[in-house]
Amino acid sequence: MKVLHGILLVICLVSASISSSNGYAHPETFNLLDYGAISGGTTDNSQAFLKAWNAACSSETENPTVVVPEEKFLVDPIAFRGPCNANSIKFLILGSILAPTTPSAWEELNPSQWLAFQDINGLNVTSYGRVDGREWMYFTSSNIKFSVMQEQQPEGHSVHQQPSNPSVTDALWQH
């Protein structure tokens, strides 16, 4: 009987550990790793970012959150587009988003735009991590674009390209 209780205890502890290992594993959260992102900073993760964004944007949940976990992710030039179903959507950066280091990443693209957020109401970008341009000659804080957004007041420490008041909190933009 003691063996059975011991086995049950181990199973319960393992189950609890697995279910709590991802602090952002609830229905409103869209973790990049669940959409095929590969950490390390050497593999382009643009498609994983878009898949997570599109899932969050089309979600019927009240406050969807795209989570960039505590890892390094290389991202080629990308545009996150709305409108989204929810009244607000959060982009939570816990790790690092890295710009490409070669000009070929911008072939046939606008070199003045690396990360773009377009047509999104209620966007909230919160960063405990880093958005790193890696000293790329085209990168400036203006390579992060916010356009055609409404109904959101800025709450954060720094906002770049603020035509329609997105919220950016504790973001570290690094050149």
mmCIF file of C-alpha atoms in Angstrom:
data_model
loop_
_atom_site.group_PDB
_atom_site.id
_atom_site.type_symbol
_atom_site.label_atom_id
_atom_site.label_comp_id
_atom_site.label_asym_id
_atom_site.label_seq_id
_atom_site.Cartn_x
_atom_site.Cartn_y
_atom_site.Cartn_z
ATOM 1 C CA MET A 1 0.000 0.000 0.000
ATOM 2 C CA LYS A 2 2.877 2.384 0.813
ATOM 3 C CA VAL A 3 4.351 1.696 -2.619
ATOM 4 C CA LEU A 4 1.047 2.624 -4.271
ATOM 5 C CA HIS A 5 0.870 5.874 -2.284
ATOM 6 C CA GLY A 6 4.478 6.625 -3.209
ATOM 7 C CA ILE A 7 3.783 6.049 -6.907
ATOM 8 C CA LEU A 8 0.668 8.241 -6.768
ATOM 9 C CA LEU A 9 2.638 10.989 -5.021
ATOM 10 C CA VAL A 10 5.363 10.890 -7.678
ATOM 11 C CA ILE A 11 2.772 10.992 -10.489
ATOM 12 C CA CYS A 12 1.036 13.983 -8.883
ATOM 13 C CA LEU A 13 4.312 15.852 -8.399
ATOM 14 C CA VAL A 14 5.429 15.201 -11.976
ATOM 15 C CA SER A 15 2.033 16.278 -13.332
ATOM 16 C CA ALA A 16 2.072 19.467 -11.278
ATOM 17 C CA SER A 17 5.622 20.211 -12.380
ATOM 18 C CA ILE A 18 4.785 19.729 -16.055
ATOM 19 C CA SER A 19 1.629 21.825 -15.923
ATOM 20 C CA SER A 20 3.357 24.703 -14.138
ATOM 21 C CA SER A 21 6.615 24.633 -16.096
ATOM 22 C CA ASN A 22 5.275 27.196 -18.540
ATOM 23 C CA GLY A 23 3.941 30.127 -16.528
ATOM 24 C CA TYR A 24 2.221 31.380 -19.682
ATOM 25 C CA ALA A 25 0.330 28.212 -20.599
ATOM 26 C CA HIS A 26 -3.253 29.415 -20.452
ATOM 27 C CA PRO A 27 -5.733 29.864 -23.290
ATOM 28 C CA GLU A 28 -5.018 33.569 -23.735
ATOM 29 C CA THR A 29 -1.269 33.003 -24.187
ATOM 30 C CA PHE A 30 0.511 32.311 -27.456
ATOM 31 C CA ASN A 31 4.106 31.282 -26.692
ATOM 32 C CA LEU A 32 6.457 31.401 -29.689
ATOM 33 C CA LEU A 33 7.911 28.013 -28.808
ATOM 34 C CA ASP A 34 4.476 26.472 -29.381
ATOM 35 C CA TYR A 35 4.559 27.841 -32.946
ATOM 36 C CA GLY A 36 7.924 26.447 -33.976
ATOM 37 C CA ALA A 37 10.352 29.136 -32.817
ATOM 38 C CA ILE A 38 13.937 27.971 -32.376
ATOM 39 C CA SER A 39 15.969 29.829 -29.782
ATOM 40 C CA GLY A 40 19.661 30.593 -29.958
ATOM 41 C CA GLY A 41 19.645 33.674 -32.153
ATOM 42 C CA THR A 42 20.883 32.035 -35.364
ATOM 43 C CA THR A 43 17.696 30.697 -37.004
ATOM 44 C CA ASP A 44 15.151 33.049 -38.590
ATOM 45 C CA ASN A 45 11.952 32.818 -36.558
ATOM 46 C CA SER A 46 9.815 35.200 -38.604
ATOM 47 C CA GLN A 47 7.297 32.496 -39.537
ATOM 48 C CA ALA A 48 6.908 31.337 -35.917
ATOM 49 C CA PHE A 49 6.379 34.958 -34.838
ATOM 50 C CA LEU A 50 3.723 35.389 -37.543
ATOM 51 C CA LYS A 51 1.976 32.116 -36.637
ATOM 52 C CA ALA A 52 1.812 33.084 -32.955
ATOM 53 C CA TRP A 53 0.678 36.620 -33.840
ATOM 54 C CA ASN A 54 -2.011 35.419 -36.249
ATOM 55 C CA ALA A 55 -3.323 32.910 -33.701
ATOM 56 C CA ALA A 56 -3.486 35.593 -30.995
ATOM 57 C CA CYS A 57 -4.957 38.195 -33.325
ATOM 58 C CA SER A 58 -7.705 35.866 -34.552
ATOM 59 C CA SER A 59 -8.373 34.461 -31.080
ATOM 60 C CA GLU A 60 -11.761 34.965 -29.478
ATOM 61 C CA THR A 61 -10.173 35.358 -26.028
ATOM 62 C CA GLU A 62 -10.524 38.683 -24.260
ATOM 63 C CA ASN A 63 -6.844 39.629 -23.810
ATOM 64 C CA PRO A 64 -4.546 37.489 -25.963
ATOM 65 C CA THR A 65 -0.825 37.694 -25.238
ATOM 66 C CA VAL A 66 2.020 36.780 -27.583
ATOM 67 C CA VAL A 67 4.942 35.662 -25.409
ATOM 68 C CA VAL A 68 8.578 35.895 -26.472
ATOM 69 C CA PRO A 69 10.121 33.560 -23.848
ATOM 70 C CA GLU A 70 13.445 34.077 -22.084
ATOM 71 C CA GLU A 71 15.546 33.046 -25.079
ATOM 72 C CA LYS A 72 17.187 34.761 -28.072
ATOM 73 C CA PHE A 73 15.225 34.820 -31.340
ATOM 74 C CA LEU A 74 16.483 36.032 -34.708
ATOM 75 C CA VAL A 75 13.716 37.754 -36.672
ATOM 76 C CA ASP A 76 13.957 39.009 -40.243
ATOM 77 C CA PRO A 77 11.888 42.093 -41.204
ATOM 78 C CA ILE A 78 8.276 41.391 -40.309
ATOM 79 C CA ALA A 79 4.875 43.092 -40.085
ATOM 80 C CA PHE A 80 2.319 42.186 -37.428
ATOM 81 C CA ARG A 81 -1.053 43.145 -38.870
ATOM 82 C CA GLY A 82 -4.536 43.687 -37.526
ATOM 83 C CA PRO A 83 -7.251 44.357 -37.015
ATOM 84 C CA CYS A 84 -7.503 41.744 -34.277
ATOM 85 C CA ASN A 85 -10.647 40.221 -32.776
ATOM 86 C CA ALA A 86 -9.880 41.328 -29.205
ATOM 87 C CA ASN A 87 -10.129 44.927 -28.047
ATOM 88 C CA SER A 88 -6.566 44.684 -26.768
ATOM 89 C CA ILE A 89 -3.598 42.464 -27.514
ATOM 90 C CA LYS A 90 -0.324 42.209 -25.621
ATOM 91 C CA PHE A 91 3.140 41.487 -27.014
ATOM 92 C CA LEU A 92 5.224 40.358 -24.013
ATOM 93 C CA ILE A 93 8.994 40.224 -24.532
ATOM 94 C CA LEU A 94 10.789 38.226 -21.841
ATOM 95 C CA GLY A 95 13.784 37.280 -23.985
ATOM 96 C CA SER A 96 15.592 38.954 -26.866
ATOM 97 C CA ILE A 97 14.466 39.714 -30.402
ATOM 98 C CA LEU A 98 17.527 40.019 -32.638
ATOM 99 C CA ALA A 99 17.774 41.774 -35.999
ATOM 100 C CA PRO A 100 19.495 39.999 -38.878
ATOM 101 C CA THR A 101 23.129 40.904 -39.428
ATOM 102 C CA THR A 102 23.217 40.750 -43.225
ATOM 103 C CA PRO A 103 21.776 43.069 -45.879
ATOM 104 C CA SER A 104 20.259 40.085 -47.715
ATOM 105 C CA ALA A 105 17.514 39.918 -45.073
ATOM 106 C CA TRP A 106 16.144 43.179 -46.489
ATOM 107 C CA GLU A 107 16.250 42.194 -50.179
ATOM 108 C CA GLU A 108 13.041 43.399 -51.840
ATOM 109 C CA LEU A 109 11.910 44.854 -48.491
ATOM 110 C CA ASN A 110 11.846 48.329 -46.995
ATOM 111 C CA PRO A 111 15.229 48.794 -45.249
ATOM 112 C CA SER A 112 13.719 51.387 -42.920
ATOM 113 C CA GLN A 113 11.372 48.830 -41.352
ATOM 114 C CA TRP A 114 12.374 45.841 -39.220
ATOM 115 C CA LEU A 115 9.412 45.253 -36.879
ATOM 116 C CA ALA A 116 6.069 46.777 -37.845
ATOM 117 C CA PHE A 117 2.735 46.761 -36.029
ATOM 118 C CA GLN A 118 -0.083 47.808 -38.374
ATOM 119 C CA ASP A 119 -3.830 48.370 -37.978
ATOM 120 C CA ILE A 120 -3.992 47.145 -34.370
ATOM 121 C CA ASN A 121 -6.222 48.682 -31.723
ATOM 122 C CA GLY A 122 -5.285 48.241 -28.071
ATOM 123 C CA LEU A 123 -1.701 47.108 -28.658
ATOM 124 C CA ASN A 124 0.407 46.804 -25.509
ATOM 125 C CA VAL A 125 4.103 45.968 -25.946
ATOM 126 C CA THR A 126 5.752 45.077 -22.636
ATOM 127 C CA SER A 127 9.400 44.116 -22.456
ATOM 128 C CA TYR A 128 11.476 42.660 -19.673
ATOM 129 C CA GLY A 129 13.880 41.522 -22.362
ATOM 130 C CA ARG A 130 15.490 43.246 -25.313
ATOM 131 C CA VAL A 131 14.811 44.308 -28.881
ATOM 132 C CA ASP A 132 18.310 44.270 -30.333
ATOM 133 C CA GLY A 133 19.226 45.834 -33.681
ATOM 134 C CA ARG A 134 22.730 44.358 -33.287
ATOM 135 C CA GLU A 135 24.407 47.510 -34.576
ATOM 136 C CA TRP A 136 22.973 46.925 -38.032
ATOM 137 C CA MET A 137 23.675 50.022 -40.117
ATOM 138 C CA TYR A 138 20.013 50.462 -41.082
ATOM 139 C CA PHE A 139 18.657 49.911 -37.592
ATOM 140 C CA THR A 140 17.413 52.797 -35.523
ATOM 141 C CA SER A 141 14.548 52.914 -33.089
ATOM 142 C CA SER A 142 12.424 54.155 -35.984
ATOM 143 C CA ASN A 143 12.772 50.732 -37.648
ATOM 144 C CA ILE A 144 10.089 49.642 -35.204
ATOM 145 C CA LYS A 145 6.887 51.019 -36.679
ATOM 146 C CA PHE A 146 3.464 51.549 -35.168
ATOM 147 C CA SER A 147 0.815 52.702 -37.605
ATOM 148 C CA VAL A 148 -2.933 53.228 -37.905
ATOM 149 C CA MET A 149 -3.874 52.275 -34.362
ATOM 150 C CA GLN A 150 -6.511 53.894 -32.224
ATOM 151 C CA GLU A 151 -8.095 53.851 -28.781
ATOM 152 C CA GLN A 152 -4.967 53.228 -26.696
ATOM 153 C CA GLN A 153 -3.135 55.682 -24.493
ATOM 154 C CA PRO A 154 0.624 55.376 -24.036
ATOM 155 C CA GLU A 155 1.624 54.083 -20.611
ATOM 156 C CA GLY A 156 5.220 53.147 -21.153
ATOM 157 C CA HIS A 157 8.702 54.483 -20.825
ATOM 158 C CA SER A 158 9.486 54.887 -24.506
ATOM 159 C CA VAL A 159 7.401 54.854 -27.644
ATOM 160 C CA HIS A 160 8.819 55.197 -31.140
ATOM 161 C CA GLN A 161 6.747 56.179 -34.165
ATOM 162 C CA GLN A 162 3.631 56.930 -32.164
ATOM 163 C CA PRO A 163 1.005 58.108 -34.655
ATOM 164 C CA SER A 164 -1.928 56.549 -32.841
ATOM 165 C CA ASN A 165 -0.850 55.917 -29.259
ATOM 166 C CA PRO A 166 0.226 52.326 -28.737
ATOM 167 C CA SER A 167 1.357 51.341 -25.260
ATOM 168 C CA VAL A 168 4.987 50.368 -24.793
ATOM 169 C CA THR A 169 6.199 49.469 -21.315
ATOM 170 C CA ASP A 170 9.803 49.083 -20.139
ATOM 171 C CA ALA A 171 11.108 48.423 -23.636
ATOM 172 C CA LEU A 172 14.847 48.349 -24.192
ATOM 173 C CA TRP A 173 15.610 49.208 -27.800
ATOM 174 C CA GLN A 174 19.253 48.446 -28.428
ATOM 175 C CA HIS A 175 21.321 49.468 -31.454
#
